[in-house]
């Protein structure tokens, strides 16, 4: 299987992305918990849109955010 | 009476000139030029001293026997004249011939290269191969500065034989680095080349791999980073016409609700001074400079990269203005002659008054640091005045070294810090101020260690003061900073990979290879691919722990507790199976590398902004004749 974002091989069984995008995905999921505490209960799309806009967000995290906005079912 | 002829081998022509001048009775040796190779003839009592020089290494390692140009793996090697290995070193042939002919008439041989594993090895290979085995009877000069006095002492008290532990440590490093470099680099380059997508030189090495991995890992952290929010409280008070910024007790407020509440609670509030905490902090003087600290300070104050600082320091060393710079020591032993150096420094008007403040004291004792080096003390100025007009960066570096030297002898500085604690109900704010009570070493290290006073309002316990402004500011966490050349060098040092002499050069190689770019270092895609492949198939190659272990073993060779053969044997036992495993995966490896190389090549010739007419990528096309580019 290949990563839906960069088409690299997926090494780890059960992962949905290549190693780098998987790491970015996990970072976004973790960040969402902090955002939830910080703002009350933000909605996922709003959160992803804001993450995409922030200059501090890494390129791979932005790619994942964009992918998740287009494929909401991948937000598990 | 029979005249003895001594041949001294130095590392560089400038060093040879200085040694010859120091040893000649009249300080004016005869300079001879043999087909473009300079050497010197000095007279000293009943002795003729011929001082010749190398140009760095004249001998290097090559594969043993005739192996095809791109063949790998290679395990058999031998030392050969460098000009036979590298066409660019063709002129070294004349240097070897000149030294060989001078050796024929010599009765006594001395290695006068820098006293470190590199210098010991340069001298050893020349004496062994160019001087028909003279290494067996050669002596060794040991010095840390190139001042006349120290060179004369080093000559008069030359060690009876070569410093074989340093020679063996130097040989081991070169041989291991060659075996790693040639095998890994050929494997990477050839496996990519076999994919028929163009040639690109790819390389890795024993120290290069782990160093590049630090950058790639950091890049990965930055690329995968997702910021999280927090709030800071931005508040000020006004007192006697002056505005003072306050710090809220929580540096980071984790929720919007809490931040808003603080802001509402404290708007127009009257804060009461609830406590005043004062403490006096004694700041001891800095340690003497070792190379890494010098590189770090030169980067901080002047923006010089570590390799530039090392090059500048070597120029100052060859001019006898500072001691040998490639040292890990942070100690200045008394025999360097503190008073004499300070007297020399005082000859320059700009330092005179500072020196007199030091020499008026009863005793001179530097603040010795923990860094050790068995061969050399910390970096110090010799006290000699420049004999030529120094370039601006050289003058800057010398000033930094002189001031650091003086600062290490000075007293501690005393800093008084005060913290006013202001309260409104459960909310606490701080106002912090500081005042330098005693300059101590800071006066000597100015402007490199200045401490500005931070003034506080004249408030007493129980006084009340209104908040002028309060806002809750939304902020986001930042990704980790990229390395710069100085912080990457520090990381290499912390992880004990490379040596003080080689670290800066390794970073330069990574730039030249196109694996890293910019001053805030970014790893390129091809670098990320190489590290990912090496990590997948042979993690030991990029493991800084393994490299560090080998560095420690080489230090053991230097101290005499390990042998070159032992260290080579145990390291190769681990490298051989890794190479064989990599070769078995050559095709998979090559196809991934070729892909990354092609992508990087394309990105190197493609501009970020698209064509204004059609919107497709703009390519840079270079003229073969002029090299000029057009989009």
XYZ file of C-alpha atoms in Angstrom:
707
model
C 0.000 0.000 0.000
C 1.121 3.539 -0.658
C 0.539 6.800 1.169
C -2.451 8.688 -0.324
C -0.520 11.955 -0.095
C 2.967 11.224 -1.412
C 2.635 7.672 -2.786
C 5.539 6.398 -0.675
C 5.356 2.826 0.563
C 3.562 2.382 3.900
C 5.977 0.449 6.106
C 4.029 -0.027 9.305
C 1.084 -2.401 9.334
C -2.147 -0.624 10.239
C -0.829 2.842 9.411
C -2.814 4.895 6.930
C 0.100 6.950 5.662
C 3.861 6.831 5.058
C 6.028 7.305 8.162
C 6.222 11.112 7.843
C 2.555 11.733 7.095
C 1.566 9.252 9.798
C 3.606 11.256 12.266
C 1.969 14.487 11.054
C -1.473 12.845 11.343
C -0.786 11.748 14.925
C 0.458 15.245 15.785
C -2.754 16.768 14.432
C -4.920 14.333 16.409
C -2.953 15.101 19.567
C -3.145 18.846 18.924
C -6.918 18.627 18.514
C -7.252 17.457 22.137
C -5.311 20.510 23.310
C -7.384 22.790 21.056
C -10.563 21.268 22.501
C -9.482 22.126 26.041
C -8.266 25.575 24.976
C -11.343 26.786 23.071
C -14.157 24.670 24.466
C -15.397 22.396 21.715
C -14.093 23.416 18.308
C -15.452 21.569 15.266
C -13.014 19.453 13.343
C -13.323 21.278 9.986
C -12.811 24.672 11.632
C -9.811 23.329 13.498
C -8.269 21.880 10.326
C -8.861 25.083 8.376
C -7.160 27.156 11.068
C -4.231 24.729 11.360
C -3.717 25.043 7.603
C -3.503 28.819 7.862
C -1.040 29.060 10.743
C 2.557 29.856 9.757
C 3.891 27.570 12.498
C 2.257 24.483 10.954
C 4.702 22.194 9.151
C 4.294 21.374 5.479
C 3.365 17.745 6.060
C 0.885 18.686 8.783
C -0.711 21.162 6.326
C -0.916 18.417 3.696
C -2.639 16.123 6.177
C -5.026 18.882 7.285
C -5.966 19.544 3.673
C -6.393 15.824 2.957
C -8.627 15.371 6.010
C -10.808 18.310 4.969
C -11.357 16.621 1.612
C -11.721 13.151 3.166
C -13.563 13.645 6.474
C -14.018 9.882 6.840
C -10.248 9.550 7.432
C -10.608 11.499 10.713
C -10.936 8.453 12.905
C 84.547 20.235 13.188
C 81.819 18.157 11.601
C 78.591 20.027 10.885
C 75.402 18.124 11.675
C 72.530 18.511 9.253
C 69.019 18.349 10.709
C 65.861 18.117 8.631
C 62.666 19.478 10.219
C 59.352 18.693 8.530
C 56.599 21.279 9.071
C 52.948 21.129 8.121
C 52.615 24.298 6.036
C 55.028 26.738 4.322
C 54.125 29.595 6.710
C 54.907 27.384 9.686
C 58.232 26.334 8.127
C 59.201 29.987 7.640
C 58.399 30.775 11.264
C 60.276 27.729 12.624
C 63.310 28.563 10.480
C 63.341 32.191 11.665
C 63.061 31.103 15.284
C 65.950 28.616 15.005
C 68.381 30.606 12.882
C 71.089 32.286 14.978
C 70.507 35.603 13.224
C 66.768 35.178 12.765
C 67.338 35.376 9.017
C 67.381 31.906 7.432
C 68.289 31.416 3.786
C 65.173 30.750 1.699
C 65.653 28.341 -1.180
C 63.165 27.596 -3.901
C 63.444 24.181 -5.531
C 61.144 24.062 -8.547
C 58.479 26.048 -6.737
C 58.927 24.230 -3.423
C 60.259 26.550 -0.715
C 62.498 25.400 2.116
C 64.829 27.146 4.547
C 68.390 26.736 5.685
C 69.060 27.961 9.213
C 72.439 28.075 10.996
C 72.764 27.284 14.666
C 76.139 26.703 16.290
C 77.647 23.555 14.702
C 74.466 22.661 12.945
C 72.686 23.285 9.700
C 68.951 23.062 10.050
C 66.910 22.492 6.919
C 63.259 23.337 7.465
C 60.930 22.014 4.802
C 57.186 21.838 4.729
C 54.302 19.753 3.547
C 51.084 21.159 2.147
C 48.884 19.292 4.590
C 48.835 15.579 3.803
C 51.258 14.455 1.067
C 50.182 10.822 1.466
C 46.732 9.353 1.457
C 44.935 6.021 1.290
C 44.074 4.084 -1.850
C 42.849 0.583 -2.591
C 45.522 -2.073 -2.731
C 46.101 -3.636 -6.123
C 44.271 -2.714 -9.290
C 40.539 -2.553 -8.675
C 38.118 -1.028 -11.171
C 37.433 2.654 -10.589
C 33.906 2.185 -9.228
C 34.283 -1.217 -7.583
C 33.012 -1.923 -4.069
C 33.256 -3.224 -1.416
C 36.956 -2.626 -0.820
C 38.735 -3.811 2.301
C 42.433 -3.777 1.299
C 44.214 -0.456 1.208
C 47.625 1.148 1.409
C 49.176 4.575 1.917
C 50.274 6.178 -1.346
C 51.567 9.584 -2.463
C 48.494 11.758 -2.823
C 49.427 12.864 -6.358
C 49.069 9.259 -7.549
C 45.515 9.072 -6.190
C 44.113 12.492 -6.948
C 44.920 14.289 -10.226
C 44.239 17.640 -8.574
C 47.188 17.001 -6.252
C 49.717 16.592 -9.106
C 51.976 19.392 -7.806
C 52.583 17.467 -4.579
C 54.933 15.221 -6.564
C 57.512 18.036 -6.590
C 57.142 18.479 -2.820
C 57.820 14.808 -2.170
C 60.812 14.802 -4.533
C 62.295 17.884 -2.868
C 61.891 16.471 0.638
C 63.353 13.129 -0.481
C 66.444 14.797 -1.884
C 66.895 16.907 1.267
C 66.571 13.738 3.392
C 69.559 12.125 1.659
C 71.986 14.552 3.306
C 70.321 14.709 6.702
C 71.847 13.178 9.857
C 68.922 13.951 12.105
C 65.167 14.173 11.487
C 62.469 16.035 13.419
C 58.720 16.139 12.974
C 57.852 19.826 13.476
C 54.181 19.626 12.456
C 51.350 20.717 14.768
C 51.227 18.571 17.872
C 47.994 16.668 17.249
C 47.047 13.381 15.522
C 46.869 15.086 12.088
C 50.243 16.799 12.449
C 51.800 13.659 13.860
C 50.478 11.631 10.925
C 51.532 14.169 8.266
C 55.074 14.141 9.635
C 55.121 10.379 10.110
C 54.056 9.534 6.532
C 56.604 11.975 5.073
C 59.432 10.667 7.257
C 58.491 7.072 6.564
C 57.801 7.168 2.840
C 59.662 10.227 1.482
C 62.671 9.969 3.808
C 63.359 6.212 3.432
C 62.128 5.062 6.814
C 63.542 7.977 8.811
C 60.480 7.813 11.085
C 62.256 5.102 13.080
C 64.964 7.498 14.274
C 63.065 10.796 14.081
C 62.411 13.165 16.992
C 59.321 15.239 17.743
C 58.970 18.941 18.531
C 56.099 19.704 20.873
C 54.720 23.256 21.007
C 51.441 25.072 21.496
C 52.356 28.481 20.114
C 54.578 29.551 17.259
C 56.406 32.206 19.238
C 60.200 32.215 18.811
C 60.759 31.372 22.450
C 58.497 28.347 22.452
C 59.813 27.033 19.123
C 63.394 27.317 20.373
C 62.454 25.470 23.569
C 60.592 22.798 21.580
C 63.667 22.307 19.395
C 66.033 22.156 22.357
C 63.883 19.652 24.220
C 62.585 17.625 21.254
C 61.121 14.259 22.257
C 63.559 11.431 21.477
C 61.068 9.654 19.233
C 57.832 10.265 17.384
C 54.583 10.428 19.375
C 53.376 7.054 18.137
C 50.112 7.049 20.081
C 48.984 10.174 18.197
C 50.293 8.760 14.910
C 48.329 5.563 15.430
C 45.162 7.468 16.417
C 45.499 9.599 13.272
C 46.118 6.542 11.061
C 43.143 4.722 12.532
C 40.827 7.687 11.916
C 41.972 8.064 8.300
C 41.768 4.352 7.560
C 38.332 3.899 9.116
C 36.962 7.038 7.499
C 38.305 5.930 4.133
C 36.784 2.452 4.425
C 33.410 3.861 5.462
C 33.455 6.668 2.935
C 34.628 4.737 -0.127
C 32.277 1.816 0.414
C 29.137 3.718 1.356
C 29.623 6.499 -1.166
C 30.325 4.132 -4.050
C 27.353 2.004 -3.087
C 24.990 4.996 -2.972
C 26.322 6.595 -6.174
C 26.562 3.402 -8.211
C 23.218 1.952 -7.149
C 21.499 5.202 -8.215
C 23.533 5.381 -11.440
C 22.489 1.870 -12.467
C 18.907 3.155 -12.707
C 19.958 5.181 -15.774
C 18.532 8.452 -14.528
C 21.752 10.450 -14.652
C 24.865 10.713 -12.530
C 25.021 12.347 -9.147
C 27.747 11.930 -6.558
C 26.155 10.655 -3.369
C 28.132 10.144 -0.229
C 27.950 9.140 3.364
C 30.557 8.538 5.995
C 31.217 7.555 9.552
C 30.543 11.063 10.912
C 28.660 12.505 7.951
C 25.758 10.024 8.293
C 24.877 10.722 11.946
C 25.388 14.485 11.465
C 23.023 14.558 8.516
C 20.545 12.509 10.507
C 20.383 15.243 13.190
C 19.327 17.727 10.513
C 16.884 15.354 8.827
C 15.255 14.468 12.147
C 14.869 18.142 13.024
C 13.429 18.852 9.574
C 10.925 16.040 10.061
C 9.848 17.468 13.439
C 9.318 20.886 11.813
C 7.458 19.496 8.794
C 5.114 17.423 10.970
C 4.561 20.117 13.579
C 1.028 21.184 14.541
C 0.822 24.277 16.773
C -1.416 24.438 19.823
C -2.891 27.626 21.321
C -2.110 29.331 24.600
C -2.553 32.870 25.911
C -0.250 35.372 27.506
C -1.356 38.275 29.667
C 0.008 41.534 28.355
C -0.267 44.086 31.140
C 1.438 47.320 32.136
C 1.454 49.736 35.070
C 2.373 53.385 35.051
C 4.352 54.981 37.864
C 5.782 58.501 37.976
C 5.262 58.926 34.256
C 7.041 55.686 33.318
C 5.366 52.570 31.909
C 6.514 49.159 33.125
C 5.550 45.792 31.553
C 4.207 43.168 33.981
C 4.531 39.406 33.861
C 1.519 37.369 34.902
C 2.184 34.525 37.340
C 1.334 31.963 34.667
C 3.606 32.472 31.714
C 1.201 30.529 29.471
C -2.521 30.443 30.164
C -3.887 27.230 28.629
C -7.531 28.185 27.907
C -9.357 31.079 26.338
C -11.888 31.116 29.191
C -9.213 31.509 31.866
C -7.329 34.174 29.896
C -10.542 36.181 29.367
C -11.416 35.894 33.063
C -7.994 37.217 34.137
C -8.366 40.122 31.765
C -11.868 40.956 33.045
C -10.901 40.557 36.723
C -7.892 42.839 36.462
C -9.157 45.546 34.123
C -8.497 48.955 35.823
C -7.613 47.064 39.021
C -5.425 48.520 41.720
C -2.467 46.177 42.324
C -0.838 46.067 45.727
C 2.857 45.406 46.233
C 2.591 42.195 48.259
C 6.225 41.225 48.389
C 9.680 42.329 47.293
C 12.288 39.647 46.781
C 15.892 40.658 46.328
C 18.882 38.434 45.789
C 22.497 38.921 44.903
C 23.895 36.610 42.263
C 27.574 36.015 41.906
C 28.555 35.259 38.292
C 31.958 33.588 38.065
C 34.278 34.592 35.214
C 34.043 32.551 31.993
C 36.319 29.609 31.308
C 39.242 29.973 28.905
C 38.342 29.253 25.292
C 38.388 25.755 23.867
C 37.742 25.610 20.107
C 34.013 24.890 20.328
C 33.316 27.751 22.727
C 35.369 30.075 20.550
C 33.393 29.004 17.484
C 30.141 29.446 19.336
C 31.043 32.941 20.627
C 32.367 34.034 17.213
C 29.082 32.956 15.630
C 27.061 34.747 18.311
C 28.938 38.040 18.144
C 30.192 38.233 14.550
C 28.111 35.646 12.659
C 31.219 33.680 11.576
C 30.548 30.043 10.717
C 32.589 27.477 12.690
C 34.754 26.665 9.651
C 35.495 30.352 9.096
C 36.404 30.843 12.749
C 38.764 27.860 12.603
C 40.414 29.204 9.439
C 40.817 32.658 11.015
C 42.160 31.153 14.240
C 44.714 29.131 12.269
C 45.934 32.301 10.568
C 46.351 33.957 13.972
C 48.176 30.850 15.240
C 50.586 30.839 12.274
C 51.256 34.527 12.970
C 52.131 33.533 16.568
C 49.329 35.751 17.910
C 47.384 32.963 19.616
C 48.092 29.445 20.797
C 47.142 26.285 18.915
C 43.383 26.547 18.342
C 42.273 22.922 17.805
C 42.063 22.139 21.491
C 39.389 20.800 23.837
C 41.112 22.207 26.887
C 39.543 24.914 29.021
C 42.577 25.135 31.244
C 45.512 27.545 31.265
C 48.470 26.061 33.140
C 50.846 28.554 34.820
C 53.701 27.620 32.487
C 52.058 29.531 29.624
C 53.333 32.606 31.514
C 50.324 34.683 32.503
C 52.255 37.840 33.454
C 54.420 37.849 30.367
C 51.372 37.491 28.112
C 49.585 40.310 29.918
C 52.677 42.520 29.562
C 52.604 41.798 25.832
C 48.892 42.622 25.612
C 49.514 45.900 27.479
C 51.781 47.011 24.630
C 48.570 47.801 22.770
C 46.989 51.004 24.078
C 43.404 49.756 23.920
C 44.112 47.021 26.478
C 46.621 48.822 28.708
C 44.270 50.085 31.415
C 42.485 46.722 31.677
C 45.782 44.844 31.998
C 46.958 47.183 34.753
C 43.801 46.382 36.724
C 44.714 42.693 36.564
C 48.419 43.013 37.232
C 47.799 45.194 40.300
C 46.294 42.163 41.985
C 48.424 39.975 44.233
C 47.945 36.748 42.306
C 46.830 35.734 38.853
C 44.597 32.659 38.761
C 42.388 31.851 35.771
C 38.974 30.302 36.245
C 39.860 26.848 34.894
C 37.083 24.984 33.096
C 36.391 21.242 33.033
C 37.501 20.695 29.391
C 40.721 18.702 29.062
C 43.201 18.019 26.284
C 46.328 16.015 26.885
C 48.296 17.791 24.146
C 47.434 21.487 24.410
C 46.163 24.127 26.837
C 43.102 26.314 26.173
C 43.355 28.973 23.449
C 45.197 32.067 24.664
C 46.807 35.125 23.114
C 50.599 35.020 23.016
C 50.870 38.715 23.805
C 52.794 39.379 20.596
C 51.698 42.324 18.497
C 50.605 41.767 14.897
C 53.464 42.220 12.430
C 51.036 42.935 9.609
C 47.748 44.766 9.319
C 45.112 42.210 10.305
C 41.986 41.801 8.235
C 38.865 42.985 10.030
C 37.580 39.451 10.910
C 41.053 38.430 12.136
C 41.200 41.543 14.325
C 37.715 40.803 15.682
C 38.645 37.262 16.610
C 41.918 38.305 18.225
C 40.078 40.938 20.277
C 37.579 38.302 21.439
C 40.401 35.923 22.437
C 42.392 38.634 24.250
C 39.350 39.852 26.176
C 38.303 36.317 27.078
C 41.823 35.615 28.328
C 41.765 38.700 30.565
C 38.215 37.980 31.761
C 39.173 34.523 33.025
C 41.548 36.153 35.558
C 39.035 38.744 36.747
C 36.757 38.614 39.768
C 33.184 37.404 39.710
C 30.565 39.970 38.844
C 27.769 40.733 41.302
C 24.237 41.171 40.056
C 21.352 42.233 42.250
C 17.985 41.015 41.020
C 14.720 42.289 42.436
C 11.259 40.888 41.955
C 8.210 42.957 42.913
C 5.120 40.816 43.465
C 1.878 42.726 42.851
C -1.493 41.213 43.711
C -5.178 41.703 43.037
C -7.185 39.004 44.816
C -5.953 35.635 43.497
C -4.026 37.215 40.587
C -0.279 37.800 40.896
C 1.938 39.854 38.601
C 5.716 40.250 38.647
C 8.021 43.115 37.844
C 11.645 42.061 37.532
C 14.667 44.309 37.613
C 18.422 43.895 37.879
C 21.392 46.029 38.744
C 25.060 45.263 38.308
C 26.673 45.863 41.687
C 30.188 44.907 40.645
C 31.388 44.609 37.033
C 34.084 42.011 37.750
C 34.942 40.044 34.599
C 32.195 41.765 32.551
C 34.381 44.883 32.371
C 37.167 42.841 30.748
C 34.902 40.968 28.357
C 33.050 44.061 27.136
C 31.183 44.203 24.714
C 30.892 40.395 24.556
C 29.471 39.888 28.038
C 27.612 43.095 28.803
C 24.751 43.133 31.259
C 22.283 46.028 31.036
C 20.554 47.269 34.179
C 16.799 46.822 34.196
C 15.251 49.584 36.291
C 12.257 49.132 38.602
C 9.727 51.707 39.796
C 10.285 53.131 43.258
C 7.568 51.120 45.026
C 7.456 49.879 48.609
C 5.596 47.087 50.326
C 1.871 47.910 50.529
C 1.992 50.607 47.814
C -0.863 50.494 45.340
C -0.580 51.102 41.633
C -3.282 50.923 38.917
C -3.103 48.638 35.908
C -2.882 50.830 32.833
C -3.524 48.197 30.196
C -4.352 44.493 30.195
C -4.983 42.161 27.263
C -5.115 38.402 26.803
C -3.058 37.625 23.691
C -3.709 34.466 21.711
C -0.473 32.728 20.749
C 0.581 29.405 19.253
C 3.422 27.060 20.072
C 6.424 27.219 17.725
C 8.152 24.318 16.000
C 11.704 23.523 17.142
C 14.348 25.841 15.675
C 16.414 24.745 12.726
C 20.085 24.124 13.406
C 22.561 26.740 12.310
C 26.230 25.838 11.648
C 27.150 26.744 15.219
C 24.366 24.812 16.958
C 24.903 21.791 14.687
C 28.578 21.784 15.618
C 27.597 21.937 19.294
C 25.236 18.998 18.785
C 28.082 16.992 17.195
C 30.261 17.840 20.142
C 27.591 16.894 22.703
C 27.125 13.567 20.944
C 30.920 13.083 20.729
C 31.080 12.584 16.976
C 33.933 13.925 14.849
C 36.820 15.876 16.314
C 37.360 19.530 16.997
C 39.478 19.602 13.846
C 36.958 17.906 11.556
C 33.454 18.929 12.671
C 33.302 22.262 10.858
C 34.586 20.621 7.656
C 31.929 17.878 7.832
C 29.215 20.557 7.941
C 30.816 22.246 4.912
C 30.800 18.918 3.045
C 27.074 18.529 3.714
C 26.505 21.967 2.155
C 28.735 21.177 -0.845
C 26.965 17.878 -1.496
C 23.596 19.667 -1.572
C 22.316 17.699 1.438
C 21.707 20.814 3.503
C 21.039 24.430 2.561
C 20.704 27.903 4.083
C 22.169 29.306 7.275
C 19.104 28.088 9.188
C 19.889 24.603 8.037
C 17.295 22.715 6.018
C 17.741 19.137 4.873
C 17.083 18.657 1.149
C 14.797 15.840 -0.126
C 17.754 13.780 -1.313
C 19.278 13.972 2.182
C 16.004 12.827 3.723
C 15.921 9.915 1.275
C 19.504 8.835 1.982
C 18.914 8.892 5.731
C 15.621 7.037 5.370
C 17.314 4.317 3.273
C 20.307 3.983 5.583
C 17.995 3.909 8.601
C 15.917 1.184 7.035
C 18.703 -1.087 5.803
C 21.614 -0.349 8.167
C 20.714 1.890 11.114
C 24.202 1.515 12.577
C 25.607 3.794 9.861
C 23.519 6.747 11.023
C 23.645 5.882 14.714
C 25.507 8.626 16.561
C 25.976 6.239 19.504
C 28.060 3.860 17.408
C 30.134 6.679 15.917
C 30.692 8.126 19.354
C 31.892 4.730 20.593
C 34.469 4.615 17.788
C 35.579 8.185 18.692
C 36.158 7.072 22.273
C 38.182 4.107 21.059
C 40.365 6.442 19.013
C 40.895 8.571 22.108
C 41.986 5.347 23.845
C 44.564 4.754 21.102
C 45.827 8.283 21.727
C 46.151 7.628 25.426
C 47.799 4.262 24.836
C 45.032 2.040 26.229
C 43.919 0.615 22.857
C 45.658 -0.293 19.618
C 44.923 0.748 16.058
C 44.719 -2.867 14.917
C 42.235 -3.723 17.663
C 39.924 -0.800 16.913
C 40.122 -1.340 13.136
C 39.404 -5.047 13.556
C 36.376 -4.667 15.799
C 34.865 -1.859 13.693
C 35.316 -3.706 10.408
C 33.730 -6.793 11.912
C 30.546 -4.723 12.127
C 30.892 -2.814 8.861
C 31.494 -5.841 6.583
C 28.136 -7.607 7.108
C 26.311 -4.299 6.772
C 27.936 -3.629 3.412
C 27.091 -7.121 2.179
C 23.478 -6.663 3.247
C 23.293 -3.300 1.493
C 24.757 -4.756 -1.691
C 22.085 -7.467 -1.684
C 19.430 -4.684 -1.678
C 21.229 -2.583 -4.248
C 18.432 -2.408 -6.796
C 15.676 -1.329 -4.403
C 17.999 1.152 -2.838
C 19.128 2.539 -6.199
C 15.650 3.086 -7.538
C 14.620 5.110 -4.471
C 17.800 7.162 -4.559
C 17.546 7.823 -8.300
C 14.007 9.083 -7.813
C 15.102 11.491 -5.063
C 18.075 12.699 -7.118
C 15.840 13.358 -10.131
C 13.336 15.293 -7.980
C 16.079 17.390 -6.421
C 17.669 18.066 -9.803
C 14.337 19.268 -11.106
C 13.670 21.466 -8.068
C 17.157 22.993 -8.399
C 16.320 24.258 -11.888
C 12.677 25.177 -11.297
C 11.575 28.536 -9.925
C 8.964 28.755 -7.172
C 6.675 31.143 -9.065
C 4.917 30.006 -12.259
C 5.064 31.464 -15.760
C 2.872 34.619 -15.841
C 1.497 33.659 -19.287
C 0.691 29.954 -19.098
C 1.023 29.161 -15.365
C 3.437 26.229 -15.787
C 6.727 25.881 -13.884
C 9.550 28.177 -14.911
C 12.864 26.423 -15.596
C 16.314 27.965 -15.252
C 18.301 27.308 -18.439
C 22.027 27.880 -18.167
C 24.243 28.897 -21.041
C 27.022 26.335 -21.475
C 29.388 29.068 -22.613
C 28.846 31.737 -19.987
C 27.122 29.800 -17.192
C 24.544 32.601 -16.995
C 20.990 31.539 -16.307
C 17.696 32.557 -17.896
C 14.112 31.643 -16.956
